[in-house]
Amino acid sequence: MKNKVLVVGMDGLRFDRLLALRPPVLGRLLATGVHGTGRLPYGEAAAPTTAAKGQVVPPTGRTITARTDSGPGWSSIATGVWPDKHGVADNGFATADFTKYPDFLSRAAGHGLTTSALFSWAALEEHGAFGPAIATRVVLDGSALTFAVADKQIAAAAERHLAEEDPDLCFVYFGDTDEVAHDLGPHCEEYTDALMAQDRYLDRLLSAIGSRPSFSGERWTVIVTTDHGHLDAGGHGGVTDEERTTFVIVGRMGEDLGGRALGQARLVDVAPTALAQVGVPVEAEWELDGEALPL
Ligand SMILES: [Zn+2]
């Protein structure tokens, strides 16, 4: 069997809302995969007069100065290390070090695998979070187009790509859940609609994979994750559980892994999990903070 991986990122998706709303495709992935949550080991602490950073001391014992924002979150997902290593503390990406800590797709490309990344948040390309070694990159600017429009186009491009081309690892990102939550919070009908739309996009990606002529000889692992949560009122960056709680769901197409909950699944575990599924050995000198999740 040829091992392949699809990682789908949904920005600002609160796990408790996902459980409550239970979209059909993600619900099936939860029931037949494995999943876990984690708490980001960083966040900007709210203080009466100052916004002091780095107040969260993570289990690693390192003090990590970063906001619970998209830049640090997706950079941690991409690289498998926390912000004190990859250097992304907020959406400015000012001190990013993707040369020392490249994304997992670039690592896989270095091992001769075919990789692709399709995403609607252009900053991830602009600042190199998903690097130029990735064979196929489709980047749209959701901030300009609206994420609802950009995500729809990303879904269509990813659907074609997965059906007709031959990636070993593919990353697809949707951002509308975050955009809606910023405007209206994660408890409104519009947030439900955005999540359900992304669930339908995921369905189309899985159907496209299933339609591949070579599918019977392939074993696809599907990973879904998010970069941070949201306050009930909308917004993130801080240290509350609502902002810091993230999740990782891992499923295999055509296999039932039992739906069990892992003790934890952190953002930094996504990269080593994806690499493990396609047989790329993690090297000690990479200094990854994450570990491959047990499937
Ligand atoms: Zn985000």
Coordinates of N, CA and C and ligand atoms in Angstrom, one line a residue, residues 10-13 68-71 73-74 91 121 173 178 182 226-230 236, ligand 1:
M10 N -8.6 24.0 9.9 CA -9.8 24.9 10.0 C -9.5 26.0 11.1
D11 N -9.3 27.2 10.7 CA -8.8 28.3 11.5 C -9.9 28.6 12.6
G12 N -9.4 28.8 13.8 CA -10.3 29.3 14.9 C -11.5 28.4 15.2
L13 N -11.3 27.1 15.1 CA -12.4 26.2 15.3 C -12.4 25.7 16.7
T68 N -2.0 33.8 21.2 CA -2.7 32.7 20.6 C -3.4 33.1 19.3
D69 N -2.5 33.4 18.4 CA -2.9 33.9 17.1 C -2.6 32.8 16.0
S70 N -3.1 33.2 14.8 CA -2.9 32.2 13.7 C -1.5 32.0 13.3
G71 N -0.7 33.1 13.3 CA 0.8 32.9 12.9 C 1.5 31.9 13.8
G73 N 0.2 29.6 15.7 CA -0.5 28.3 15.7 C -0.2 27.5 14.4
W74 N -0.4 28.1 13.3 CA -0.1 27.4 12.0 C 1.4 27.1 11.9
N91 N 1.0 37.6 14.4 CA 0.8 37.5 13.0 C 1.7 38.4 12.1
W121 N -5.1 31.7 3.5 CA -4.4 32.8 4.3 C -3.0 33.0 3.7
Y173 N -6.1 24.4 3.8 CA -6.5 25.3 4.9 C -7.8 26.1 4.6
D178 N -12.7 31.3 11.4 CA -12.1 32.3 12.2 C -12.6 33.7 11.9
H182 N -14.4 36.1 14.6 CA -13.9 37.5 15.0 C -15.1 38.5 14.9
T226 N -6.9 22.7 14.3 CA -7.1 24.1 14.3 C -5.9 24.8 14.9
D227 N -5.8 26.1 14.9 CA -4.7 26.8 15.4 C -4.9 27.4 16.7
H228 N -6.1 27.7 17.1 CA -6.4 28.3 18.4 C -7.9 28.3 18.5
G229 N -8.5 28.7 19.7 CA -9.9 28.8 19.8 C -10.4 30.2 19.7
H230 N -11.4 30.6 20.4 CA -12.0 31.9 20.4 C -12.7 32.2 21.7
H236 N -9.2 36.3 19.9 CA -8.2 35.4 20.5 C -6.8 36.2 20.6
Ligands
ZN1 ZN -6.3 31.6 13.4

